[in-house]
mmCIF file of C-alpha atoms and ligand atoms in Angstrom:
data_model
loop_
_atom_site.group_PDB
_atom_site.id
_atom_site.type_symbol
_atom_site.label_atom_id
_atom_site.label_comp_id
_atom_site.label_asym_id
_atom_site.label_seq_id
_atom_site.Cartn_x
_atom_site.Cartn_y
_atom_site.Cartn_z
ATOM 1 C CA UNK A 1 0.000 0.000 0.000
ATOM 2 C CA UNK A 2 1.531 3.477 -0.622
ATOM 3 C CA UNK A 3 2.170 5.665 2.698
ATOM 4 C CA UNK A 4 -0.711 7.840 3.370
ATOM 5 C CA UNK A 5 -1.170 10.046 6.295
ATOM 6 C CA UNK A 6 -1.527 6.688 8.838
ATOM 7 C CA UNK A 7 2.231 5.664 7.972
ATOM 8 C CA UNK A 8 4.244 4.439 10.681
ATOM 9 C CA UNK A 9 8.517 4.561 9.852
ATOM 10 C CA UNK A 10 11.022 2.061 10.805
ATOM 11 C CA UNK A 11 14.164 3.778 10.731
ATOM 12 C CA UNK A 12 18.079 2.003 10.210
ATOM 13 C CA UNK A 13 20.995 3.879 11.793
ATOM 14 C CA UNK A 14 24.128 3.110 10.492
ATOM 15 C CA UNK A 15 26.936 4.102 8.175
ATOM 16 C CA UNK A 16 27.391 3.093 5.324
ATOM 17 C CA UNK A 17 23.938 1.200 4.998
ATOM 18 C CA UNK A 18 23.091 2.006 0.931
ATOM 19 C CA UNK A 19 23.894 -1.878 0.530
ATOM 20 C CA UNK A 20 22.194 -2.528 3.433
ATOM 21 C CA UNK A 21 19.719 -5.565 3.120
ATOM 22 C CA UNK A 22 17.092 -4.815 5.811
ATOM 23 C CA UNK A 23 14.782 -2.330 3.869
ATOM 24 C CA UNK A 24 14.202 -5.276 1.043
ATOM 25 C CA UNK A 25 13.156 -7.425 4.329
ATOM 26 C CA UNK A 26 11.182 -5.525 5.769
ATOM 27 C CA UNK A 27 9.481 -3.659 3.165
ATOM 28 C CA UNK A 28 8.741 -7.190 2.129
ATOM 29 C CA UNK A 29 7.158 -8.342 5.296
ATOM 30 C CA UNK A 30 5.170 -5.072 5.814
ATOM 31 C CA UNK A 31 3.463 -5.380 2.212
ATOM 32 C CA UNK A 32 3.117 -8.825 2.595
ATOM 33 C CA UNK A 33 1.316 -8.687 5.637
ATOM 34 C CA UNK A 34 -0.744 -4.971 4.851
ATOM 35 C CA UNK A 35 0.826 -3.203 7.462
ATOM 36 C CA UNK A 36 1.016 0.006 6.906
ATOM 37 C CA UNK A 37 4.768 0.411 7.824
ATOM 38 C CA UNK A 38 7.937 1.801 5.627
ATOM 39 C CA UNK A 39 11.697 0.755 6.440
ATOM 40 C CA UNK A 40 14.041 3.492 5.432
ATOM 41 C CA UNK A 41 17.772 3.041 5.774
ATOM 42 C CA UNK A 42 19.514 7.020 6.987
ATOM 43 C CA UNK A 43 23.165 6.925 6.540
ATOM 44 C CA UNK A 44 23.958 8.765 10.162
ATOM 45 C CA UNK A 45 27.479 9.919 10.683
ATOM 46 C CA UNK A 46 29.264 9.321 14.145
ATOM 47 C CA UNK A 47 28.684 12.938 15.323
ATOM 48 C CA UNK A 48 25.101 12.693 14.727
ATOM 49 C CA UNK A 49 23.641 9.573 16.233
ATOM 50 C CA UNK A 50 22.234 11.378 19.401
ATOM 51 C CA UNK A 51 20.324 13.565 17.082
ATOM 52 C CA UNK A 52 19.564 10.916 15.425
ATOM 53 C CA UNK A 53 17.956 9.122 17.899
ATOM 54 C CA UNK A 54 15.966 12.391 19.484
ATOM 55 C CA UNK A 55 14.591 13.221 15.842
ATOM 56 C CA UNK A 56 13.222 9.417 16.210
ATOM 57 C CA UNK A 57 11.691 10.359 19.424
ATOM 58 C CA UNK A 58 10.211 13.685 17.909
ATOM 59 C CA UNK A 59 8.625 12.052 15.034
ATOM 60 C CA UNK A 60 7.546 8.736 17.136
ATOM 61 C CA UNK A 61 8.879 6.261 14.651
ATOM 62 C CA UNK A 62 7.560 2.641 15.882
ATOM 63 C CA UNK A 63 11.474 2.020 16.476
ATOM 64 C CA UNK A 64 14.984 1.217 14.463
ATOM 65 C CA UNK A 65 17.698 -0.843 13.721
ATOM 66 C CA UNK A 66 20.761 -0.144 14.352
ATOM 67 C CA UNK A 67 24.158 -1.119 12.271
ATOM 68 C CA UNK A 68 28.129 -0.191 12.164
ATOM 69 C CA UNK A 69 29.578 1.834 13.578
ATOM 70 C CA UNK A 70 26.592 2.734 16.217
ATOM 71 C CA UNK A 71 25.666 -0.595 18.018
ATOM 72 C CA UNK A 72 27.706 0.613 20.930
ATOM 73 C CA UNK A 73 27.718 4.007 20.919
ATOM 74 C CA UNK A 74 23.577 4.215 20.751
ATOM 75 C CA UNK A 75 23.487 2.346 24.250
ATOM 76 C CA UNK A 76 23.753 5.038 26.788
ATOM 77 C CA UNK A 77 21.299 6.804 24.605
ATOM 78 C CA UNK A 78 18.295 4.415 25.630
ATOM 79 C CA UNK A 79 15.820 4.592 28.152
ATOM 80 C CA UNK A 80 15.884 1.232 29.091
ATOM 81 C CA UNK A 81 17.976 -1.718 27.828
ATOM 82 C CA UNK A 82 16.924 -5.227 27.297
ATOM 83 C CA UNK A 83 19.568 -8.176 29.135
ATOM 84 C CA UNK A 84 20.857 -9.599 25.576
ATOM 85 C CA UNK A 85 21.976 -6.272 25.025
ATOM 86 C CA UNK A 86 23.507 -5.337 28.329
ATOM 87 C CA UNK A 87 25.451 -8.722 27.880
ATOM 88 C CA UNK A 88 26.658 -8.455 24.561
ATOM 89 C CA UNK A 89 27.341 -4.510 25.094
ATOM 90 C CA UNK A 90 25.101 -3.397 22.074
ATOM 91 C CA UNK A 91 22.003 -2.362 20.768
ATOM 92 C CA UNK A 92 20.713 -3.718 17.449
ATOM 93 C CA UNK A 93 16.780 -2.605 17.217
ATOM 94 C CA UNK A 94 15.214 0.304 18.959
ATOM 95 C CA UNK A 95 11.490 -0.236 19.797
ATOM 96 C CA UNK A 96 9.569 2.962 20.703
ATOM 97 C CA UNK A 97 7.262 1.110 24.198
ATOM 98 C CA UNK A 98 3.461 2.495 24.306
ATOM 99 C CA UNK A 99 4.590 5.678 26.746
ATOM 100 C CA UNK A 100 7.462 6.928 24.425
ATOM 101 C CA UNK A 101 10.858 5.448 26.038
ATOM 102 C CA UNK A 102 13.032 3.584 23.888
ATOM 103 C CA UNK A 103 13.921 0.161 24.882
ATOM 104 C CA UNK A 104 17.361 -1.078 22.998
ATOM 105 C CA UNK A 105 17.638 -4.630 22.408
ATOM 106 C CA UNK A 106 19.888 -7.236 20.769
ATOM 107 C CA UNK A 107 18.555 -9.481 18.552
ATOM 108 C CA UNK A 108 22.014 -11.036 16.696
ATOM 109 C CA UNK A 109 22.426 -13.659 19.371
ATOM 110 C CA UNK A 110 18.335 -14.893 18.455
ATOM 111 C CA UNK A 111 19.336 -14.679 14.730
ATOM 112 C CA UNK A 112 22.233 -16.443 15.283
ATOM 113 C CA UNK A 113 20.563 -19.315 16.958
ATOM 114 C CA UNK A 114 17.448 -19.419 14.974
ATOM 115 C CA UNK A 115 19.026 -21.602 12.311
ATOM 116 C CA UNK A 116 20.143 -23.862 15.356
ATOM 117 C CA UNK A 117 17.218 -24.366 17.041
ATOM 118 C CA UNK A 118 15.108 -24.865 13.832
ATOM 119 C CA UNK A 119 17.603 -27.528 12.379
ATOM 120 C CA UNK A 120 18.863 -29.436 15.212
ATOM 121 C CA UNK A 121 16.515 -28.161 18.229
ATOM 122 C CA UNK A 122 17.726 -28.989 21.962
ATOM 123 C CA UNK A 123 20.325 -31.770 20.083
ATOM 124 C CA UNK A 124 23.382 -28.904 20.525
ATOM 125 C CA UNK A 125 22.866 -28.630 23.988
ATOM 126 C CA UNK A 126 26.458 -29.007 26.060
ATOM 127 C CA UNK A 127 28.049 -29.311 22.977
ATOM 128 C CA UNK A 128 31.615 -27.952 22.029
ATOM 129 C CA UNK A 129 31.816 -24.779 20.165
ATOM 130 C CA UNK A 130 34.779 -22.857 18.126
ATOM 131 C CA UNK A 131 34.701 -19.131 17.815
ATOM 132 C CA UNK A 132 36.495 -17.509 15.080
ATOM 133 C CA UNK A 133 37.027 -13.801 15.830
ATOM 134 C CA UNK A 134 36.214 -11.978 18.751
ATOM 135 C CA UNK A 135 34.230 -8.627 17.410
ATOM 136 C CA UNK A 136 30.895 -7.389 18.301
ATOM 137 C CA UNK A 137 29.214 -10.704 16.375
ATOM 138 C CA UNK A 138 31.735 -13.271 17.992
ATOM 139 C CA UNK A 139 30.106 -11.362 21.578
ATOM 140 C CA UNK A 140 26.583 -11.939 20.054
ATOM 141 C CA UNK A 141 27.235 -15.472 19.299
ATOM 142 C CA UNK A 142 29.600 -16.768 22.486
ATOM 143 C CA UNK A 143 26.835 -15.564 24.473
ATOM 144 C CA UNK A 144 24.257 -17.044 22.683
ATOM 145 C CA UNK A 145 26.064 -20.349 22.692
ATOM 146 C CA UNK A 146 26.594 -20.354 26.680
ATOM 147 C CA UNK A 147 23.042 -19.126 27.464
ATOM 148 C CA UNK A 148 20.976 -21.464 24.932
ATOM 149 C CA UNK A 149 22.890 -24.747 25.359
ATOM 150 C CA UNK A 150 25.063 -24.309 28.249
ATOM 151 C CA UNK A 151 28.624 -25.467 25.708
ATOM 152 C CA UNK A 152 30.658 -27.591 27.323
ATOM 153 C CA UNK A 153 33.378 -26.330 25.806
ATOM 154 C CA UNK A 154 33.461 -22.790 23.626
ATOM 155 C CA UNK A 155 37.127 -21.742 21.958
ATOM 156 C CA UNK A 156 37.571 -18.268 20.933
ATOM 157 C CA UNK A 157 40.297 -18.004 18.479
ATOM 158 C CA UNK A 158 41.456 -13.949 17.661
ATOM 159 C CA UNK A 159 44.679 -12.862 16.345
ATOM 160 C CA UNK A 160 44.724 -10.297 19.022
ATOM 161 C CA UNK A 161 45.466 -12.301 22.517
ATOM 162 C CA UNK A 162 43.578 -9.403 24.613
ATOM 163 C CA UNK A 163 40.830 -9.026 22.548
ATOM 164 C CA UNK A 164 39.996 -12.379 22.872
ATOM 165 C CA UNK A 165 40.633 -12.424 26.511
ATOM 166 C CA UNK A 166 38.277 -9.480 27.095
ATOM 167 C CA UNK A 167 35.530 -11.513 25.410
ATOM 168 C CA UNK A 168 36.538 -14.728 27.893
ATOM 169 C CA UNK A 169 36.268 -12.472 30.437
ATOM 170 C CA UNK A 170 32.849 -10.442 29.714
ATOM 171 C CA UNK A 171 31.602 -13.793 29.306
ATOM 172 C CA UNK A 172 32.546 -15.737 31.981
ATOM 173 C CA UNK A 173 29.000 -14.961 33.776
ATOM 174 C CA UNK A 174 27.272 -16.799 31.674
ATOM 175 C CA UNK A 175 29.790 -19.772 31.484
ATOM 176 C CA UNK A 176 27.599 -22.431 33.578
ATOM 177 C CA UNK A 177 30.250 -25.455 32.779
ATOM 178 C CA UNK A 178 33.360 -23.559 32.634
ATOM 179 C CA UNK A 179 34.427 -24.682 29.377
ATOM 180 C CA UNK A 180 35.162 -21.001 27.670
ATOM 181 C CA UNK A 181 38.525 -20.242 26.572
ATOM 182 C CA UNK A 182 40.718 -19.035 23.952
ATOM 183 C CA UNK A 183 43.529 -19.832 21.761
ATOM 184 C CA UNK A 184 45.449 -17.904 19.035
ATOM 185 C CA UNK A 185 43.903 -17.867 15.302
ATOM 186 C CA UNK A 186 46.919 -19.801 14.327
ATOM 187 C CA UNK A 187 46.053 -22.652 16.112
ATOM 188 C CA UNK A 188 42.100 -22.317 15.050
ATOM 189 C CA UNK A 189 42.911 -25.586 12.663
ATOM 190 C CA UNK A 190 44.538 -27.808 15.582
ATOM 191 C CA UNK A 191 41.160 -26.622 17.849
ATOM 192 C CA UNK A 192 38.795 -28.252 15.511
ATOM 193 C CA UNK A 193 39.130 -31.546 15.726
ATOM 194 C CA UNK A 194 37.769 -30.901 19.450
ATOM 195 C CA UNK A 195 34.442 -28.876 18.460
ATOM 196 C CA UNK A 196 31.218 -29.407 16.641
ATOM 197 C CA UNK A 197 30.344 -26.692 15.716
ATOM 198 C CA UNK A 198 32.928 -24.012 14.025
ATOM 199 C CA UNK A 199 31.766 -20.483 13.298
ATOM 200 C CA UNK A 200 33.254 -17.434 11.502
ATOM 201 C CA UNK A 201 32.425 -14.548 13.203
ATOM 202 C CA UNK A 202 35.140 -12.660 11.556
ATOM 203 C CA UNK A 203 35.120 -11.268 7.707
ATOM 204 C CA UNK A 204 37.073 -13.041 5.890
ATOM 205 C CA UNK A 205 35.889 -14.808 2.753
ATOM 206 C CA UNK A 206 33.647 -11.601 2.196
ATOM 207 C CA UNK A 207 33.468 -10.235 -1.027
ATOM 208 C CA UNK A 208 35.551 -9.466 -3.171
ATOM 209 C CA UNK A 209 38.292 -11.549 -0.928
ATOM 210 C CA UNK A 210 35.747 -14.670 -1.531
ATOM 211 C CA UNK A 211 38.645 -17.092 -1.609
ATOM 212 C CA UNK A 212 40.252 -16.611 1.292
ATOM 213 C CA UNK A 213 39.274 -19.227 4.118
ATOM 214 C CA UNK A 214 39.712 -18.549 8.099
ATOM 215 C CA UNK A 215 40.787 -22.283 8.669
ATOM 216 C CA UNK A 216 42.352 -24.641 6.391
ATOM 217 C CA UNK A 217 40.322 -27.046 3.948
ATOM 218 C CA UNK A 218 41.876 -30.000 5.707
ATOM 219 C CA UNK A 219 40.585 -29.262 8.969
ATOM 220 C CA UNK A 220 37.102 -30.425 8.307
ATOM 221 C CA UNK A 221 35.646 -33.592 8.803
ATOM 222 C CA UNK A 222 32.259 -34.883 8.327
ATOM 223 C CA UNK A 223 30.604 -34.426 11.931
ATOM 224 C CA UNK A 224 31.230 -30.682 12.297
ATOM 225 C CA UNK A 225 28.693 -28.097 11.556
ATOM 226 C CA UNK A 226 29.729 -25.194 10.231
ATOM 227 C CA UNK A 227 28.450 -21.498 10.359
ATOM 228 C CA UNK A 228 29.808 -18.640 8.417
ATOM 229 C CA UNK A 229 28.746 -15.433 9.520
ATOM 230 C CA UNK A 230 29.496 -13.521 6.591
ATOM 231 C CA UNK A 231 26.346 -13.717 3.275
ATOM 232 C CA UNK A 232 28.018 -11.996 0.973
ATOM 233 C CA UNK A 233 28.391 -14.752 -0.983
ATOM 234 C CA UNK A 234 25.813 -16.509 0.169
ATOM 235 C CA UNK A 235 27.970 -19.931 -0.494
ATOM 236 C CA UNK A 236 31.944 -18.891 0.742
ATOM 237 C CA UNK A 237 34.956 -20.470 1.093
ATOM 238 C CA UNK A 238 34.571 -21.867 4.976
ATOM 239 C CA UNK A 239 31.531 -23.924 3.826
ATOM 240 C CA UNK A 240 32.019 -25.025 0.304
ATOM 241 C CA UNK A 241 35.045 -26.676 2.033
ATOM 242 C CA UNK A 242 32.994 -27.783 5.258
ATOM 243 C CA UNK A 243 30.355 -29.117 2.481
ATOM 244 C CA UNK A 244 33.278 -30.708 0.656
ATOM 245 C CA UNK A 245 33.884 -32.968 3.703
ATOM 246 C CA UNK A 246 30.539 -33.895 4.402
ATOM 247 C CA UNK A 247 29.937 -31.452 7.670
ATOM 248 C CA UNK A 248 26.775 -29.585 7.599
ATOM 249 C CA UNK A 249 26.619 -26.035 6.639
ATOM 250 C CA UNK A 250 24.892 -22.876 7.934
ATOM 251 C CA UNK A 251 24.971 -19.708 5.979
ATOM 252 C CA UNK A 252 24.843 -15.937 7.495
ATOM 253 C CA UNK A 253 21.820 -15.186 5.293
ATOM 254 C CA UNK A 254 20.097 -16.999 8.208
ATOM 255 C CA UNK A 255 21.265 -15.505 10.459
ATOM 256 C CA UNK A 256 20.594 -11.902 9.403
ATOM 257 C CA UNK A 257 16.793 -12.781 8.540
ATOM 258 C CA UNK A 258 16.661 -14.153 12.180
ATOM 259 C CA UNK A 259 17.633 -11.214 13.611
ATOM 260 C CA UNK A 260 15.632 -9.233 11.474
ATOM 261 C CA UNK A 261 12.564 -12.038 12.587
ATOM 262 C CA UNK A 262 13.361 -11.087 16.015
ATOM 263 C CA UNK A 263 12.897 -6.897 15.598
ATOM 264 C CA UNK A 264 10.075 -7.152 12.972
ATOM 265 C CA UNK A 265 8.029 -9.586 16.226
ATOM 266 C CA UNK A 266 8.344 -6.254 18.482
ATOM 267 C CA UNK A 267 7.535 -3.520 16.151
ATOM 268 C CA UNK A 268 4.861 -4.951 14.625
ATOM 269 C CA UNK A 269 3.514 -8.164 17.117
ATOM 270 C CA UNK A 270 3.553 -10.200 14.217
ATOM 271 C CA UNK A 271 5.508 -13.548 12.666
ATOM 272 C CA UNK A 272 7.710 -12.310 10.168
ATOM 273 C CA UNK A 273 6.783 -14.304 6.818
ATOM 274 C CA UNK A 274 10.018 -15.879 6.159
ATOM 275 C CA UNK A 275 9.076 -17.219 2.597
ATOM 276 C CA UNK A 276 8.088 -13.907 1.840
ATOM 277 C CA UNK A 277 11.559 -12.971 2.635
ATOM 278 C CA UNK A 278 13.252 -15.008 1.137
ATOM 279 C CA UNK A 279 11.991 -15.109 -1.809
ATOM 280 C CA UNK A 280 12.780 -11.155 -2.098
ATOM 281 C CA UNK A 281 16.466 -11.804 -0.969
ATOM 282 C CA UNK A 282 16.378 -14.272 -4.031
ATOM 283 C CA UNK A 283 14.967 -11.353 -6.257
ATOM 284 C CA UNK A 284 17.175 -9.152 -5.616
ATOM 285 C CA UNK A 285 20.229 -11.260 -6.298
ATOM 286 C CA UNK A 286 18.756 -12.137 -10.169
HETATM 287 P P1 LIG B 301 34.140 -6.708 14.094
HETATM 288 O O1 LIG B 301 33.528 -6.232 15.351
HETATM 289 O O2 LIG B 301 34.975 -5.794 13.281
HETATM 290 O O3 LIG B 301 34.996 -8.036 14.455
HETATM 291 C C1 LIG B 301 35.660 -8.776 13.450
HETATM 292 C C2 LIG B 301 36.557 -9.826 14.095
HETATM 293 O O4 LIG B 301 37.214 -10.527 13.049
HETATM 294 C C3 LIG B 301 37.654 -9.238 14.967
HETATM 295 O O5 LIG B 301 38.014 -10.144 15.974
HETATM 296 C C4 LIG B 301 38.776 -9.077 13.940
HETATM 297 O O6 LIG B 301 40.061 -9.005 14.518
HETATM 298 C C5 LIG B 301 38.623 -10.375 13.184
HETATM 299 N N1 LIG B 301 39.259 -10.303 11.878
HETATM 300 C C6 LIG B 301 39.073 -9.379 10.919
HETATM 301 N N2 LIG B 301 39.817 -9.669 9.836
HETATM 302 C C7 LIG B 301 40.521 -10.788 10.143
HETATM 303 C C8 LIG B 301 41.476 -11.578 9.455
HETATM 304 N N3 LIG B 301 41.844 -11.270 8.213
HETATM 305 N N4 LIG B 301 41.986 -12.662 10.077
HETATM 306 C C9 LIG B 301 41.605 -12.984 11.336
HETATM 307 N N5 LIG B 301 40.699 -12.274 12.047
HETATM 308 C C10 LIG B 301 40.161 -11.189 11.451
HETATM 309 O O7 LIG B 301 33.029 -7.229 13.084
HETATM 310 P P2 LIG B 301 31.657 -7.970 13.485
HETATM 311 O O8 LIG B 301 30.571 -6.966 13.599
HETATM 312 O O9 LIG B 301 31.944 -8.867 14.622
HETATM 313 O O10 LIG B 301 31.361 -8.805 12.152
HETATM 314 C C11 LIG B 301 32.125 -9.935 11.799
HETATM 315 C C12 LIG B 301 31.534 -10.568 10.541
HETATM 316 O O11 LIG B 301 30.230 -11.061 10.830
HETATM 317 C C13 LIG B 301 31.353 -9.577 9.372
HETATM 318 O O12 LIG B 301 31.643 -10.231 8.179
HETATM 319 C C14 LIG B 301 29.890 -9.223 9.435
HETATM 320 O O13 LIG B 301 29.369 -8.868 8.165
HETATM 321 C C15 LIG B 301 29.301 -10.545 9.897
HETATM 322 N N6 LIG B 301 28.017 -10.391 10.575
HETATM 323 C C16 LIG B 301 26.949 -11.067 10.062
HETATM 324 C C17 LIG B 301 25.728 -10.976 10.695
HETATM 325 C C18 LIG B 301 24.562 -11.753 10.119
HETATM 326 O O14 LIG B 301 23.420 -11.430 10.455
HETATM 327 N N7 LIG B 301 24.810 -12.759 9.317
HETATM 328 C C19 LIG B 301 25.569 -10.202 11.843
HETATM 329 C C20 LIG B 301 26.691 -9.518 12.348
HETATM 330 C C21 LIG B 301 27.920 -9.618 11.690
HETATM 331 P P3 LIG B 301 40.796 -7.570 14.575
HETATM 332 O O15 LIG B 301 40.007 -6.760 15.560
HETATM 333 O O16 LIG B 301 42.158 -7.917 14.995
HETATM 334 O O17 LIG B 301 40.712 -7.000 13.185
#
């Protein structure tokens, strides 16, 4: 339906965000559905986020995303903050609550698990998970590995020692069997043998580099699941070789439409139609 005087506006925050692949969700979803929403993507500079986020209140936008470089920086700027995001130390989606405030919330570590739960349920639980990187995503998905099925064992593998070890240590609350550590990204390939599941919570194999790999091709063996982080490509390096050795395979496309699942559910109170989705992610690729 075209906006008309009714129209309520989803804002994303973020910089740059023109490639940005939340307005084709949830443009998609609102038509879909008839709700009489529009997603625009603002490119917001770092000096202007606060304003940012007081022109949302002025103009009572039903709430936000928010990307790179903001996640952090938009935290002290909400009312109230929902737990995933106090743990993982960033806000993702804004939702404006029925008296005005803005809650900020973090719905990466739900997207990241979505894919999980859907395809393998409670069978993960106290299994052995390897962490590659230790960025704002690798925080979004260590915690979401600890608090969902309790790992027995989670690795975090950086090639920065301390950045790694702040992660262990921010972490360590939610570490129920004790099992979180870290090792050096050099010895990523040695780790795997000992984990199930091996994500890539770090860039590489992005486009353009798409051939570069995080851990060796020989590493894999047919019982590991792996999870790439990165959807652009949708099929990288990490899992075409995972694939190639018989493990299962989850790509990051998932992931983002899970997290985007998760903020559509509190703006609107609705199921976001994942088909729907889909199929305009698909579209948009041809
Ligand atoms: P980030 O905060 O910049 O963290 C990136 C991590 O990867 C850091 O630990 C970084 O180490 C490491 N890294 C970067 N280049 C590396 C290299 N060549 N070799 C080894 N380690 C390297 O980024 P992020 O927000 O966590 O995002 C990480 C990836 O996840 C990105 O590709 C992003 O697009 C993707 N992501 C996907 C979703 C989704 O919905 N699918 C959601 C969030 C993020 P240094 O600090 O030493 O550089």
């Amino acid at each position: 339906m075209p906006p008309d005087g009714q129209t309520q506006v989803v804002l994303l925050l973020g910089h740059p965000v023109r490639h940005s692949q939340s307005p084709r969700i949830h443009n998609a979803a609102f038509v879909a559905q008839g709700i009489n929403a529009v997603y625009v993507a603002c490119e917001v500079d770092e000096g202007s986020l606060a304003d940012a986020v007081r022109g949302m209140r002025a103009l009572r936008c039903w709430g936000a995303n928010v990307t790179i470089p903001h996640k952090q920086a938009v935290v002290p700027l909400m009312d109230e903050v929902s737990v995933e995001a106090e743990a993982v130390g960033a806000v993702n989606t804004i939702v404006r609550l029925p008296d005005g405030q803005l809650r900020g919330d973090n719905t990466d570590a739900a997207g990241f698990l979505d894919p999980l739960e859907r395809r393998y349920g409670d069978a993960l639980e106290g299994a052995s998970a390897l962490v590659l990187g230790a960025g704002g995503a690798a925080r979004a998905v260590v915690y979401a590995l600890l608090t969902r099925y309790a790992v027995r064992r989670c690795t975090i593998a950086a090639r920065r020692a301390a950045q790694a070890e702040a992660l262990r240590e921010a972490m360590t609350l939610y570490d129920s069997s004790g099992g979180l550590r870290t090792t050096t990204f050099a010895d990523a390939a040695d780790a795997m043998p000992q984990h199930r599941l091996i994500v890539n919570a770090t860039p590489v194999g992005m486009t353009p580099d798409t051939e570069a790999r995080p851990v060796p091709a020989a590493g894999w063996a047919s019982g590991h699941i792996a999870y790439d982080l990165v959807y652009t490509p949708r099929t990288t390096r990490f899992l075409r070789d995972a694939d190639a050795a018989g493990a299962d395979t989850v790509g990051g496309i998932e992931m983002l439409i899970g997290q985007a699942a998760a903020a559509y559910h509190q703006w609107t109170d609705r199921t976001m139609p994942l088909d729907v989705v889909r199929a305009a992610l698909n579209a948009s690729r041809s």
